[in-house]
C-alpha positions as a Markdown table, in Angstrom:
| # | Residue | x | y | z |
|---|---|---|---|---|
| 1 | Met | 99.4 | 64.7 | 179.1 |
| 2 | Arg | 100.2 | 64.1 | 175.5 |
| 3 | Ala | 96.6 | 65.0 | 174.6 |
| 4 | Lys | 96.9 | 68.3 | 176.5 |
| 5 | Asn | 100.2 | 69.1 | 174.8 |
| 6 | Phe | 98.8 | 68.4 | 171.4 |
| 7 | Ile | 95.8 | 70.6 | 172.0 |
| 8 | Leu | 98.0 | 73.5 | 173.1 |
| 9 | Ile | 100.3 | 73.1 | 170.1 |
| 10 | Leu | 97.3 | 72.9 | 167.7 |
| 11 | Leu | 95.7 | 76.0 | 169.3 |
| 12 | Thr | 98.9 | 77.9 | 169.0 |
| 13 | Leu | 99.5 | 76.9 | 165.4 |
| 14 | Val | 96.0 | 78.2 | 164.6 |
| 15 | Ala | 96.0 | 81.4 | 166.6 |
| 16 | Ile | 99.4 | 82.8 | 165.6 |
| 17 | Pro | 99.1 | 82.4 | 161.9 |
| 18 | Ser | 95.6 | 84.1 | 162.2 |
| 19 | Ala | 97.4 | 87.1 | 163.7 |
| 20 | Ala | 100.0 | 87.0 | 160.9 |
| 21 | Gln | 97.2 | 87.4 | 158.4 |
| 22 | Ile | 96.1 | 90.6 | 160.2 |
| 23 | Phe | 99.5 | 92.1 | 161.0 |
| 24 | Asn | 101.5 | 90.4 | 158.3 |
| 25 | Phe | 104.5 | 89.5 | 160.5 |
| 26 | Ser | 106.9 | 86.6 | 160.1 |
| 27 | Leu | 106.4 | 83.6 | 162.2 |
| 28 | Arg | 109.9 | 83.3 | 163.7 |
| 29 | Thr | 108.8 | 81.4 | 166.9 |
| 30 | Asn | 108.9 | 77.9 | 168.2 |
| 31 | Asn | 105.9 | 77.2 | 166.0 |
| 32 | Gln | 107.9 | 78.3 | 163.0 |
| 33 | Gln | 110.4 | 75.6 | 164.0 |
| 34 | Leu | 107.7 | 73.0 | 163.8 |
| 35 | Ile | 106.8 | 74.3 | 160.3 |
| 36 | Asp | 110.5 | 74.3 | 159.2 |
| 37 | Lys | 110.8 | 70.7 | 160.5 |
| 38 | Ala | 107.6 | 69.5 | 158.8 |
| 39 | Leu | 108.7 | 70.9 | 155.5 |
| 40 | Ser | 112.4 | 69.9 | 155.7 |
| 41 | Gly | 113.4 | 68.2 | 152.5 |
| 42 | Ala | 110.3 | 69.5 | 150.6 |
| 43 | Phe | 112.2 | 72.1 | 148.6 |
| 44 | Val | 115.0 | 71.9 | 146.0 |
| 45 | Arg | 117.1 | 74.5 | 144.3 |
| 46 | Ile | 117.6 | 74.2 | 140.6 |
| 47 | Asn | 120.6 | 76.1 | 139.2 |
| 48 | Gln | 120.2 | 76.3 | 135.4 |
| 49 | Ser | 123.2 | 77.5 | 133.4 |
| 50 | Tyr | 123.2 | 78.6 | 129.8 |
| 51 | Glu | 125.5 | 79.9 | 127.2 |
| 52 | Leu | 125.2 | 82.1 | 124.1 |
| 53 | Cys | 125.7 | 80.8 | 120.6 |
| 54 | Asp | 126.5 | 82.6 | 117.3 |
| 55 | Thr | 124.6 | 80.3 | 114.9 |
| 56 | Val | 126.2 | 81.8 | 111.8 |
| 57 | Lys | 129.8 | 81.2 | 112.9 |
| 58 | Asp | 128.9 | 78.3 | 115.2 |
| 59 | Glu | 130.7 | 79.9 | 118.2 |
| 60 | His | 129.7 | 79.5 | 121.8 |
| 61 | Phe | 130.3 | 82.1 | 124.5 |
| 62 | Gly | 130.4 | 82.3 | 128.3 |
| 63 | Arg | 131.2 | 85.3 | 130.3 |
| 64 | Asp | 134.1 | 86.4 | 132.5 |
| 65 | Gly | 136.1 | 83.3 | 131.5 |
| 66 | Lys | 133.5 | 80.9 | 132.6 |
| 67 | Asp | 131.9 | 78.1 | 130.6 |
| 68 | His | 128.5 | 79.7 | 130.9 |
| 69 | Phe | 126.9 | 83.1 | 130.4 |
| 70 | Asn | 124.9 | 82.9 | 133.6 |
| 71 | Ile | 123.3 | 80.6 | 136.2 |
| 72 | Val | 119.7 | 81.3 | 137.0 |
| 73 | Pro | 118.3 | 79.7 | 140.2 |
| 74 | Phe | 114.8 | 78.3 | 140.7 |
| 75 | Ile | 112.9 | 76.6 | 143.4 |
| 76 | Gly | 111.3 | 73.2 | 143.0 |
| 77 | Val | 109.0 | 71.2 | 145.3 |
| 78 | Glu | 109.3 | 67.5 | 146.2 |
| 79 | Thr | 105.9 | 65.9 | 145.9 |
| 80 | Glu | 104.5 | 62.4 | 145.7 |
| 81 | Glu | 104.3 | 62.9 | 142.0 |
| 82 | Gly | 107.9 | 64.0 | 141.5 |
| 83 | Ile | 109.7 | 67.3 | 141.5 |
| 84 | Val | 107.4 | 70.2 | 140.4 |
| 85 | Phe | 109.2 | 73.3 | 139.1 |
| 86 | Pro | 108.5 | 76.4 | 137.1 |
| 87 | Gly | 108.4 | 75.8 | 133.4 |
| 88 | Ser | 110.8 | 78.8 | 133.0 |
| 89 | Val | 113.6 | 76.5 | 134.1 |
| 90 | Leu | 113.7 | 75.1 | 130.6 |
| 91 | Thr | 114.3 | 78.7 | 129.2 |
| 92 | Pro | 116.3 | 80.4 | 132.0 |
| 93 | Trp | 117.3 | 83.4 | 129.9 |
| 94 | Gly | 113.7 | 84.6 | 130.1 |
| 95 | Asn | 114.3 | 85.3 | 133.8 |
| 96 | Asp | 117.7 | 87.0 | 133.2 |
| 97 | Ser | 117.9 | 90.7 | 132.6 |
| 98 | Asp | 121.5 | 90.4 | 131.6 |
| 99 | Phe | 120.4 | 88.6 | 128.4 |
| 100 | Glu | 118.4 | 91.5 | 127.1 |
| 101 | Lys | 121.1 | 93.3 | 125.2 |
| 102 | Tyr | 122.3 | 90.0 | 123.5 |
| 103 | Lys | 119.0 | 88.5 | 122.6 |
| 104 | Asp | 119.0 | 89.9 | 119.0 |
| 105 | Arg | 122.5 | 88.6 | 118.2 |
| 106 | Tyr | 122.9 | 85.3 | 120.0 |
| 107 | Lys | 120.9 | 82.2 | 120.6 |
| 108 | Pro | 120.8 | 81.0 | 124.2 |
| 109 | Leu | 121.4 | 77.3 | 125.0 |
| 110 | Ala | 120.7 | 75.6 | 128.3 |
| 111 | Thr | 123.9 | 73.7 | 129.3 |
| 112 | Lys | 123.8 | 72.3 | 132.8 |
| 113 | Ser | 121.3 | 71.7 | 135.6 |
| 114 | Thr | 122.3 | 71.3 | 139.2 |
| 115 | Ile | 119.7 | 70.2 | 141.8 |
| 116 | Ser | 120.3 | 70.4 | 145.6 |
| 117 | Leu | 118.2 | 70.3 | 148.7 |
| 118 | Leu | 117.2 | 73.5 | 150.5 |
| 119 | Asn | 117.0 | 73.9 | 154.3 |
| 120 | Thr | 118.4 | 70.4 | 154.9 |
| 121 | Glu | 120.4 | 69.1 | 157.9 |
| 122 | Glu | 121.9 | 66.4 | 155.8 |
| 123 | Lys | 125.6 | 66.7 | 155.1 |
| 124 | Gln | 125.1 | 65.7 | 151.5 |
| 125 | Ser | 122.6 | 68.1 | 150.0 |
| 126 | His | 123.6 | 67.5 | 146.4 |
| 127 | Lys | 121.1 | 65.5 | 144.3 |
| 128 | Tyr | 121.9 | 65.9 | 140.6 |
| 129 | Ser | 124.3 | 67.7 | 138.3 |
| 130 | Gly | 124.5 | 67.2 | 134.5 |
| 131 | Ser | 122.5 | 67.7 | 131.3 |
| 132 | Pro | 119.7 | 70.2 | 131.3 |
| 133 | Ile | 116.6 | 68.7 | 132.9 |
| 134 | Asp | 113.4 | 68.1 | 131.0 |
| 135 | Gly | 109.9 | 67.8 | 132.3 |
| 136 | Leu | 106.3 | 67.1 | 131.6 |
| 137 | Ala | 104.0 | 70.2 | 131.5 |
| 138 | Leu | 101.4 | 70.2 | 134.2 |
| 139 | Thr | 100.0 | 73.7 | 133.6 |
| 140 | Lys | 100.9 | 76.9 | 131.8 |
| 141 | Tyr | 103.4 | 77.7 | 134.5 |
| 142 | Leu | 104.6 | 74.4 | 136.0 |
| 143 | Cys | 106.3 | 71.2 | 135.0 |
| 144 | Thr | 107.1 | 67.9 | 136.7 |
| 145 | Met | 109.9 | 65.3 | 136.5 |
| 146 | Ala | 110.6 | 62.0 | 138.3 |
| 147 | Asp | 113.2 | 62.1 | 141.1 |
| 148 | Thr | 115.2 | 58.9 | 141.2 |
| 149 | Thr | 117.3 | 60.2 | 144.1 |
| 150 | Arg | 114.4 | 60.8 | 146.4 |
| 151 | Thr | 114.6 | 59.1 | 149.8 |
| 152 | Val | 111.4 | 60.6 | 151.1 |
| 153 | Lys | 107.9 | 60.4 | 149.7 |
| 154 | Gly | 107.5 | 64.2 | 149.2 |
| 155 | Leu | 104.4 | 66.3 | 149.9 |
| 156 | Asn | 101.0 | 64.8 | 149.3 |
| 157 | Val | 99.1 | 66.8 | 146.7 |
| 158 | Asp | 95.7 | 68.4 | 146.8 |
| 159 | Ser | 93.3 | 67.6 | 143.9 |
| 160 | Ile | 90.0 | 68.9 | 145.4 |
| 161 | Pro | 88.9 | 72.5 | 144.7 |
| 162 | Gly | 86.9 | 74.6 | 147.1 |
| 163 | Lys | 87.5 | 76.5 | 150.4 |
| 164 | Lys | 90.9 | 76.0 | 151.9 |
| 165 | Asp | 92.0 | 77.0 | 155.4 |
| 166 | Gly | 95.7 | 77.0 | 154.8 |
| 167 | Trp | 99.0 | 78.9 | 154.9 |
| 168 | Phe | 101.3 | 80.7 | 152.5 |
| 169 | Ile | 104.9 | 79.4 | 152.9 |
| 170 | Trp | 107.2 | 82.0 | 151.3 |
| 171 | Leu | 110.9 | 81.2 | 150.7 |
| 172 | Ser | 113.4 | 84.1 | 150.9 |
| 173 | Ser | 117.1 | 84.9 | 151.5 |
| 174 | Glu | 119.4 | 87.8 | 151.9 |
| 175 | Lys | 121.9 | 85.9 | 149.7 |
| 176 | Asp | 121.8 | 85.0 | 146.0 |
| 177 | Leu | 119.8 | 81.8 | 145.8 |
| 178 | Ala | 122.3 | 80.4 | 143.2 |
| 179 | Glu | 125.0 | 80.4 | 145.9 |
| 180 | Thr | 123.1 | 79.3 | 149.1 |
| 181 | Asp | 121.3 | 76.2 | 150.2 |
| 182 | Thr | 119.7 | 78.0 | 153.1 |
| 183 | Val | 116.4 | 80.0 | 152.8 |
| 184 | Lys | 114.0 | 81.4 | 155.4 |
| 185 | Leu | 110.4 | 80.1 | 155.5 |
| 186 | Thr | 107.8 | 82.8 | 156.3 |
| 187 | Ser | 104.3 | 81.5 | 157.1 |
| 188 | Ile | 101.2 | 83.6 | 156.7 |
| 189 | Lys | 97.7 | 82.3 | 157.4 |
| 190 | Lys | 95.2 | 82.8 | 154.5 |
| 191 | Asp | 91.9 | 81.3 | 153.6 |
| 192 | Leu | 91.4 | 80.7 | 149.9 |
| 193 | Glu | 88.7 | 79.5 | 147.5 |
| 194 | Val | 90.3 | 77.3 | 144.9 |
| 195 | Pro | 88.5 | 77.6 | 141.6 |
| 196 | Val | 86.6 | 74.5 | 140.5 |
| 197 | Asn | 88.5 | 74.6 | 137.2 |
| 198 | Gly | 91.8 | 74.9 | 138.9 |
| 199 | Glu | 92.5 | 78.3 | 137.4 |
| 200 | Ser | 95.5 | 80.2 | 138.8 |
| 201 | Leu | 95.1 | 83.2 | 141.1 |
| 202 | Arg | 97.0 | 86.5 | 141.1 |
| 203 | Ile | 98.3 | 87.2 | 144.6 |
| 204 | Asp | 100.1 | 90.1 | 146.4 |
| 205 | Thr | 103.8 | 90.2 | 146.9 |
| 206 | Pro | 104.5 | 89.6 | 150.7 |
| 207 | Glu | 106.0 | 92.3 | 152.8 |
| 208 | Ile | 109.3 | 90.6 | 153.4 |
| 209 | Ser | 112.6 | 92.5 | 153.6 |
| 210 | Glu | 114.6 | 89.7 | 152.0 |
| 211 | Thr | 114.5 | 88.7 | 148.4 |
| 212 | Val | 111.5 | 86.3 | 147.8 |
| 213 | Tyr | 112.3 | 83.4 | 145.5 |
| 214 | Gly | 109.1 | 81.4 | 145.6 |
| 215 | Gly | 106.7 | 79.6 | 147.8 |
| 216 | Ile | 103.8 | 77.2 | 148.2 |
| 217 | Tyr | 100.3 | 77.2 | 149.7 |
| 218 | Val | 99.6 | 74.2 | 152.0 |
| 219 | Thr | 96.5 | 73.0 | 153.8 |
| 220 | Pro | 97.2 | 71.3 | 157.2 |
| 221 | Thr | 95.3 | 68.1 | 157.7 |
| 222 | Gln | 95.2 | 66.0 | 160.9 |
| 223 | Thr | 96.3 | 62.5 | 159.8 |
| 224 | Ala | 96.7 | 60.9 | 163.3 |
| 225 | Val | 96.5 | 61.8 | 166.9 |
| 226 | Gly | 99.1 | 64.5 | 167.5 |
| 227 | Gln | 100.1 | 64.5 | 163.9 |
| 228 | Ile | 99.4 | 67.2 | 161.3 |
| 229 | Thr | 100.3 | 66.7 | 157.6 |
| 230 | Phe | 100.8 | 69.5 | 155.1 |
| 231 | Ile | 98.9 | 68.9 | 151.9 |
| 232 | Leu | 100.3 | 70.8 | 148.9 |
| 233 | Thr | 97.5 | 72.8 | 147.3 |
| 234 | Gly | 99.3 | 75.4 | 145.2 |
| 235 | Ile | 102.7 | 76.7 | 144.1 |
| 236 | Met | 103.7 | 80.3 | 143.6 |
| 237 | Val | 105.4 | 81.3 | 140.4 |
| 238 | Ser | 106.4 | 84.8 | 139.2 |
| 239 | Asp | 106.0 | 86.7 | 135.9 |
| 240 | Glu | 106.6 | 90.2 | 134.8 |
| 241 | Asn | 103.5 | 91.4 | 136.7 |
| 242 | Gly | 104.1 | 89.8 | 140.1 |
| 243 | Trp | 103.2 | 86.5 | 141.8 |
| 244 | Ile | 100.7 | 83.8 | 140.7 |
| 245 | Leu | 99.4 | 81.0 | 142.8 |
| 246 | Asp | 99.0 | 77.9 | 140.5 |
| 247 | Phe | 97.1 | 74.7 | 141.3 |
| 248 | Pro | 98.9 | 72.0 | 139.3 |
| 249 | Phe | 97.0 | 69.0 | 140.8 |
| 250 | Ile | 93.4 | 70.4 | 141.2 |
| 251 | Thr | 91.1 | 68.1 | 139.2 |
| 252 | Lys | 89.6 | 70.0 | 136.3 |
| 253 | Ser | 85.9 | 69.7 | 135.9 |
| 254 | Lys | 84.9 | 67.8 | 132.8 |
| 255 | Lys | 82.5 | 69.4 | 130.4 |
| 256 | Asn | 79.7 | 67.3 | 128.9 |
| 257 | Lys | 80.0 | 67.4 | 125.1 |
| 258 | Val | 76.6 | 68.1 | 123.7 |
| 259 | Leu | 75.4 | 66.5 | 120.5 |
| 260 | Thr | 74.9 | 69.0 | 117.7 |
| 261 | Pro | 73.4 | 68.4 | 114.3 |
| 262 | Ile | 75.7 | 68.5 | 111.3 |
| 263 | Met | 74.4 | 70.7 | 108.5 |
| 264 | Gly | 74.9 | 70.2 | 104.8 |
| 265 | Ile | 75.0 | 66.4 | 104.8 |
| 266 | Thr | 75.6 | 65.0 | 101.3 |
| 267 | Asp | 73.7 | 62.0 | 99.9 |
| 268 | Ser | 76.9 | 59.9 | 100.1 |
| 269 | Ser | 77.1 | 60.6 | 103.8 |
| 270 | Lys | 73.6 | 59.5 | 104.6 |
| 271 | Leu | 73.0 | 56.3 | 106.4 |
| 272 | Asn | 71.9 | 53.3 | 104.3 |
| 273 | His | 69.0 | 51.9 | 106.2 |
| 274 | Pro | 68.6 | 48.1 | 106.0 |
| 275 | Lys | 65.9 | 46.9 | 103.7 |
| 276 | Lys | 63.0 | 45.2 | 105.3 |
| 277 | Lys | 62.4 | 41.7 | 104.3 |
| 278 | Lys | 59.1 | 41.1 | 102.5 |
| 279 | Lys | 56.8 | 38.6 | 104.1 |
| 280 | Lys | 56.0 | 35.6 | 102.0 |
């Protein structure tokens, strides 16, 4: 009985996302609930606040009586390697249109980071609040940092390039992300060819009525009988031209460094060959 149920679930998970690729509809079915449960605790919201500084007068400014000029929200992903997040978290004003008219007069300073879980059933979703976070650059677009508060392993990461039979998981909400811990997950089936060199790909913006805040690309892998594990292959980040799918853990191919002759060697740089001993 268990085997039959597993086969039915597996066939449904494969068939419905395939239809989503054709008709581009959101998977808000019982199967979506399986996806939501599988990815529970995989996402964090990073609220990054910043203030403005007059470097000449050494004066700091917030806005509307607050101790910050603005709070810019970002989405991070819990992985076995730590929290992976957009590098723009370190300079949040670059994602804030309100800063445009002040950028020539004031210097922006990151002041406080707050990290909380997204889509969690836990009563306590708060993880961190304090000094601006820092991170190690993974790619041009993404950084990583250790998560000392993590109680789960996080998503396993994909380091192998090539053809992937996976899903886009988009995160969206009708509310301002900075003010909500609940987002909607929309799954769309999509086969991809991940470049050997791990180079990022430009992708289309999904047709979702809510505001899209980010997403990931996962490849489902059967790890045991009746158990499917989502492997994190890529992470979506946005820029001024739209969305980019970045592959932070894909192993880059190593180039063989070819020996080339050095021209213009001076006499002092030439090798001193050992003198042969004369036979007696």
